[in-house]
Coordinates of N, CA, C and O in Angstrom, one line a residue:
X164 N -10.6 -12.0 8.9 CA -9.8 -10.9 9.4 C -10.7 -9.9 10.1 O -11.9 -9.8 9.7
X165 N -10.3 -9.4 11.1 CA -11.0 -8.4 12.2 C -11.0 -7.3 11.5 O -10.1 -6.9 10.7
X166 N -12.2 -6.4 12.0 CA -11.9 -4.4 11.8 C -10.6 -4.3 12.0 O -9.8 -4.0 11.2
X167 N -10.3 -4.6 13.8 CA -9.2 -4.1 13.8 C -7.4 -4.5 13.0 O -6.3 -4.0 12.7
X168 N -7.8 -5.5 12.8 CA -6.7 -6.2 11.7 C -6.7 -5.3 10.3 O -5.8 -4.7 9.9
X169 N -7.9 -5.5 9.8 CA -7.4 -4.5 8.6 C -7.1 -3.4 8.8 O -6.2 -2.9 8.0
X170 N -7.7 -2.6 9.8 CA -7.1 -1.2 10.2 C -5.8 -0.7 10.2 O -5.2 0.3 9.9
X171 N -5.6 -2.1 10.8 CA -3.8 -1.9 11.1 C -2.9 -2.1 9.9 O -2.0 -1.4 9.8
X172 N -3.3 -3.2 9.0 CA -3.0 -3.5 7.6 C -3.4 -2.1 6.7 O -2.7 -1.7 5.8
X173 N -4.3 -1.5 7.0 CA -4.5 0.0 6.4 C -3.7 0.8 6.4 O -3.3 1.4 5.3
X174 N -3.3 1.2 8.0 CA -2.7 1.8 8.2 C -1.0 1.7 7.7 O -0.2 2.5 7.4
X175 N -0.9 0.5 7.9 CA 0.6 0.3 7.7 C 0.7 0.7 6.0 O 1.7 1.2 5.7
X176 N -0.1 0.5 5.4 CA 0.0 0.9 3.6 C 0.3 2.3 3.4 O 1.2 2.8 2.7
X177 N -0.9 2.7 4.4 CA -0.8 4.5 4.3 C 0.3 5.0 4.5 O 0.6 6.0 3.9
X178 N 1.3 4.3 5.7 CA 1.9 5.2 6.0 C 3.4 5.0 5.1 O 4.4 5.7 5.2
X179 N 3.1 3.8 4.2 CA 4.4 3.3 3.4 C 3.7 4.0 1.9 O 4.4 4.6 1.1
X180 N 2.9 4.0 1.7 CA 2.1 4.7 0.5 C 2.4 6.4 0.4 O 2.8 7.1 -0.5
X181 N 1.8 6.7 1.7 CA 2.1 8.3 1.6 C 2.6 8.7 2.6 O 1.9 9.4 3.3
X182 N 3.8 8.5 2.9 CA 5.0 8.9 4.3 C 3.9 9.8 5.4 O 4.0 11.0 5.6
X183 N 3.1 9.0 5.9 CA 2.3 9.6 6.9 C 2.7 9.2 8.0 O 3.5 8.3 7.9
X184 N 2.5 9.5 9.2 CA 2.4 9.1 10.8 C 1.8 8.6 11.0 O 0.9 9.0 10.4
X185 N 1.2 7.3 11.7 CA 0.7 6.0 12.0 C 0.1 6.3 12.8 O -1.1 6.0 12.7
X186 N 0.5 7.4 14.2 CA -0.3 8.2 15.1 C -1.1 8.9 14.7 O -2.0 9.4 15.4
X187 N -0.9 9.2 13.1 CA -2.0 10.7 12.3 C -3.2 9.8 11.8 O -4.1 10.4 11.2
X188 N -3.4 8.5 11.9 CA -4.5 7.8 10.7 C -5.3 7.1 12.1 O -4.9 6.2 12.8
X189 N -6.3 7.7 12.1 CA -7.3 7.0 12.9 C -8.6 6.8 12.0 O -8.7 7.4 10.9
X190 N -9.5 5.9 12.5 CA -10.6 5.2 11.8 C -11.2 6.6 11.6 O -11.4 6.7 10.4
X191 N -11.6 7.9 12.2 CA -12.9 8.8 11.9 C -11.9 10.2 11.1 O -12.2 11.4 11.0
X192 N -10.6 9.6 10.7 CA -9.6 10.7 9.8 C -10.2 10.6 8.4 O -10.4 9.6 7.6
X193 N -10.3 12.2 8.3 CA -10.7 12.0 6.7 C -9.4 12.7 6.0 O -8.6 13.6 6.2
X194 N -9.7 11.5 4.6 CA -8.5 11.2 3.9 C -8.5 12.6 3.2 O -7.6 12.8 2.4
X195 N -9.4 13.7 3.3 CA -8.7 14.9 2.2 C -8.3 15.6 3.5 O -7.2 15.1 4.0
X196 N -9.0 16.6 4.2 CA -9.4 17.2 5.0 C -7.9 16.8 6.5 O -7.0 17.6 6.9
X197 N -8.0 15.9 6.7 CA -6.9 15.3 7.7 C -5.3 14.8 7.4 O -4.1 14.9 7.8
X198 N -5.9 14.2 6.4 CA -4.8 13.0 5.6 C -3.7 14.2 4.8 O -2.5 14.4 4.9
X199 N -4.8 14.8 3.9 CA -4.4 15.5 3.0 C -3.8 14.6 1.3 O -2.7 14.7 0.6
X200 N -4.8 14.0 1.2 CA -4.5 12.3 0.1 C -5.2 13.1 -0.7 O -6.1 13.8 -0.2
X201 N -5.0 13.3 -2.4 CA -5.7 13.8 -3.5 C -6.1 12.7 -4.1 O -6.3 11.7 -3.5
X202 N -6.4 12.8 -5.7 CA -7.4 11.9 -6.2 C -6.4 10.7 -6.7 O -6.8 9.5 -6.7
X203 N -4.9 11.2 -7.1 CA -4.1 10.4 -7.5 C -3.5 9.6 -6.0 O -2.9 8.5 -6.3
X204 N -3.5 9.8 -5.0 CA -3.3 8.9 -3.8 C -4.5 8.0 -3.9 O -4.4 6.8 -3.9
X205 N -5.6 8.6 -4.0 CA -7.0 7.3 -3.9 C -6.8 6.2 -5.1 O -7.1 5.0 -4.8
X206 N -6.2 6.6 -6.6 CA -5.7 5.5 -7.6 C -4.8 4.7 -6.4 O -5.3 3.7 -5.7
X207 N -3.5 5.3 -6.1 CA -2.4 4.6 -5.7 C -2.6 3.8 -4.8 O -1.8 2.9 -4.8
X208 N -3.6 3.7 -3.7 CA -4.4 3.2 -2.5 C -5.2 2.5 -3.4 O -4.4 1.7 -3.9
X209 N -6.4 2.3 -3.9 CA -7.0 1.1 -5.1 C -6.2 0.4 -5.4 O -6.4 -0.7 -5.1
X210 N -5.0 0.4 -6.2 CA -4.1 -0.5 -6.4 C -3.9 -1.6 -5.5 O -4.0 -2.8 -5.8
X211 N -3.6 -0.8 -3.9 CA -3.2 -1.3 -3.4 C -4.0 -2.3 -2.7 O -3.6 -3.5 -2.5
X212 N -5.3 -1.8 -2.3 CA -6.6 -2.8 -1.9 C -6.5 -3.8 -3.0 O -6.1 -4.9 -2.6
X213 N -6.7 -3.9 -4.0 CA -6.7 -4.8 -5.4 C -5.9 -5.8 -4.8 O -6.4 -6.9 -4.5
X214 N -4.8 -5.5 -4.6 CA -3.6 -6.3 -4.8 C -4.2 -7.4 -3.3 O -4.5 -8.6 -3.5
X215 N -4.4 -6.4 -1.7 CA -4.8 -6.9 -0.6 C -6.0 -8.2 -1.3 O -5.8 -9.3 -1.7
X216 N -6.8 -7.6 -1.2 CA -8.3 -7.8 -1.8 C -8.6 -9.1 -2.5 O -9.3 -10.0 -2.0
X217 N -8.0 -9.1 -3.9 CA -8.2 -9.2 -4.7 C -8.9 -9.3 -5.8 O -8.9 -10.1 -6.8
X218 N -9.6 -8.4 -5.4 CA -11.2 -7.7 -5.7 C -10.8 -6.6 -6.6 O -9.7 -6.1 -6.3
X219 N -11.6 -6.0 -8.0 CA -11.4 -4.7 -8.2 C -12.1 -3.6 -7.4 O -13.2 -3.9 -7.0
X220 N -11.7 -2.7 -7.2 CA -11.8 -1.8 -6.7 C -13.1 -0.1 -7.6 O -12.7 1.0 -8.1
X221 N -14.0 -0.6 -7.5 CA -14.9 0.0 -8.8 C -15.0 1.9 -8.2 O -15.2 2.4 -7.1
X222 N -14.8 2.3 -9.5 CA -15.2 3.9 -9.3 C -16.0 4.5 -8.2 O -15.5 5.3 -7.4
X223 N -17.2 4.1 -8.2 CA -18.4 4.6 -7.5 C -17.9 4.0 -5.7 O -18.3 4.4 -4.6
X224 N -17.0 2.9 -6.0 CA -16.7 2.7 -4.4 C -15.4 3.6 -4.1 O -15.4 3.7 -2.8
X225 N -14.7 4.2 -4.6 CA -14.0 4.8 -4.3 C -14.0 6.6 -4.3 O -13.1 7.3 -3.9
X226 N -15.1 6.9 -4.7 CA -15.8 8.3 -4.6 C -16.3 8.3 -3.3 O -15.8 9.1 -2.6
X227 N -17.4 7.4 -2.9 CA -18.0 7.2 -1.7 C -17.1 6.9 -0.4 O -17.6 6.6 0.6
X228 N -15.5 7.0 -0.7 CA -14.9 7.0 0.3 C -14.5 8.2 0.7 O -13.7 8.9 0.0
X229 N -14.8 8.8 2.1 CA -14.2 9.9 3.0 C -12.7 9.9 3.9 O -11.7 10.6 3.9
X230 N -13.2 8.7 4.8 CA -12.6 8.4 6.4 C -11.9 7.1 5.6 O -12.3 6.6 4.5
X231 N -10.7 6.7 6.7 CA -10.1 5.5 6.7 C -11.2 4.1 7.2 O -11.1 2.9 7.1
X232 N -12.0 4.9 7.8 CA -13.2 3.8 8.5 C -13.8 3.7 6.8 O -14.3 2.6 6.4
X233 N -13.8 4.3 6.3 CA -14.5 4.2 4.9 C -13.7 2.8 4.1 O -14.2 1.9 3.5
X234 N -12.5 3.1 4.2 CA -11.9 2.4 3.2 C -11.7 0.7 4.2 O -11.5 -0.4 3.5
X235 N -11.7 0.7 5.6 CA -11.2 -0.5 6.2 C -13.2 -1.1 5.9 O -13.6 -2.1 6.5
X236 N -14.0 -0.6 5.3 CA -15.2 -1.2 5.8 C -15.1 -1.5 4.0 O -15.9 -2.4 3.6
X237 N -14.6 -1.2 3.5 CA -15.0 -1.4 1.8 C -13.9 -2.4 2.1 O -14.6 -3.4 2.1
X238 N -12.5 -3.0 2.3 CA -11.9 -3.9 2.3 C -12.5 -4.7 2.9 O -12.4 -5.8 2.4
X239 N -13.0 -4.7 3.9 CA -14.0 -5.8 5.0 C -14.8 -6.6 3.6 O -14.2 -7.3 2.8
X240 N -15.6 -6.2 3.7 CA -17.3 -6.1 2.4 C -15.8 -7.1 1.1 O -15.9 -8.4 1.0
X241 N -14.9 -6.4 0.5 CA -14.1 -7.1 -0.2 C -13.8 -8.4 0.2 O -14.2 -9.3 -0.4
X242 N -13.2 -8.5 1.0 CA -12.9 -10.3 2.2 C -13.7 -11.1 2.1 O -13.6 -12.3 1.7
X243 N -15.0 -10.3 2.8 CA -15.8 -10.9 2.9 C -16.8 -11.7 1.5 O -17.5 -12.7 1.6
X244 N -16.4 -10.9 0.4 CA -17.5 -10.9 -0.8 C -16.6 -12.3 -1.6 O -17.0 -13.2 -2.3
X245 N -15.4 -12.2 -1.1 CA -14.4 -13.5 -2.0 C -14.3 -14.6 -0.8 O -13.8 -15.7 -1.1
X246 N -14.7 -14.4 0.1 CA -14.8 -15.6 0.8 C -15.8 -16.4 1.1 O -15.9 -17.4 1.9
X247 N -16.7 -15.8 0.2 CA -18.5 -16.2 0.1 C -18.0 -17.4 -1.1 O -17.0 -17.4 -1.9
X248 N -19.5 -18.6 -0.7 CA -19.1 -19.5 -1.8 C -20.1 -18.9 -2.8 O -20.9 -18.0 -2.6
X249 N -19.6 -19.5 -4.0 CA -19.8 -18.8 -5.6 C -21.4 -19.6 -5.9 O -21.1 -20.8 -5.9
X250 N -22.3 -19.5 -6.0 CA -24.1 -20.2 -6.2 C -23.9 -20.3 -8.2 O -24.8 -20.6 -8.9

């Protein structure tokens, strides 16, 4: 799957997750500051990567998220980490 594929897959969550504007979510939007997403939107969004993913979604990665570019590059890294063969 492409940046821009998950982007779009991002976006479409966001905007069914937290009744946002699809025109308001760009890759350099930060999720407090722009979005206006609190700590209980970042649970409800983890969930939802999980579910995408099917990766957990660990504490320390979800602190380190700002921007939507944040969260489309930690679902990337997730794809990527489960489509790797297992050694």
């Amino acid at each position: 799957m492409t940046q821009a594929e998950i982007f779009t897959h991002v976006q479409s969550l966001m905007v069914e997750l937290f009744e946002l504007k699809a025109e308001d979510i760009k890759l350099s939007s930060k999720l407090v500051d722009d979005l206006d997403l609190d700590s209980l939107d970042a649970v409800d969004m983890a969930v939802k990567l999980e579910e995408v993913t099917g990766q957990r979604v660990s504490e320390d990665a979800l602190k380190s998220i700002r921007t939507v570019e944040d969260v489309v590059l930690l679902v990337e890294r997730s794809l990527d980490a489960e489509a790797s063969p297992k050694l």
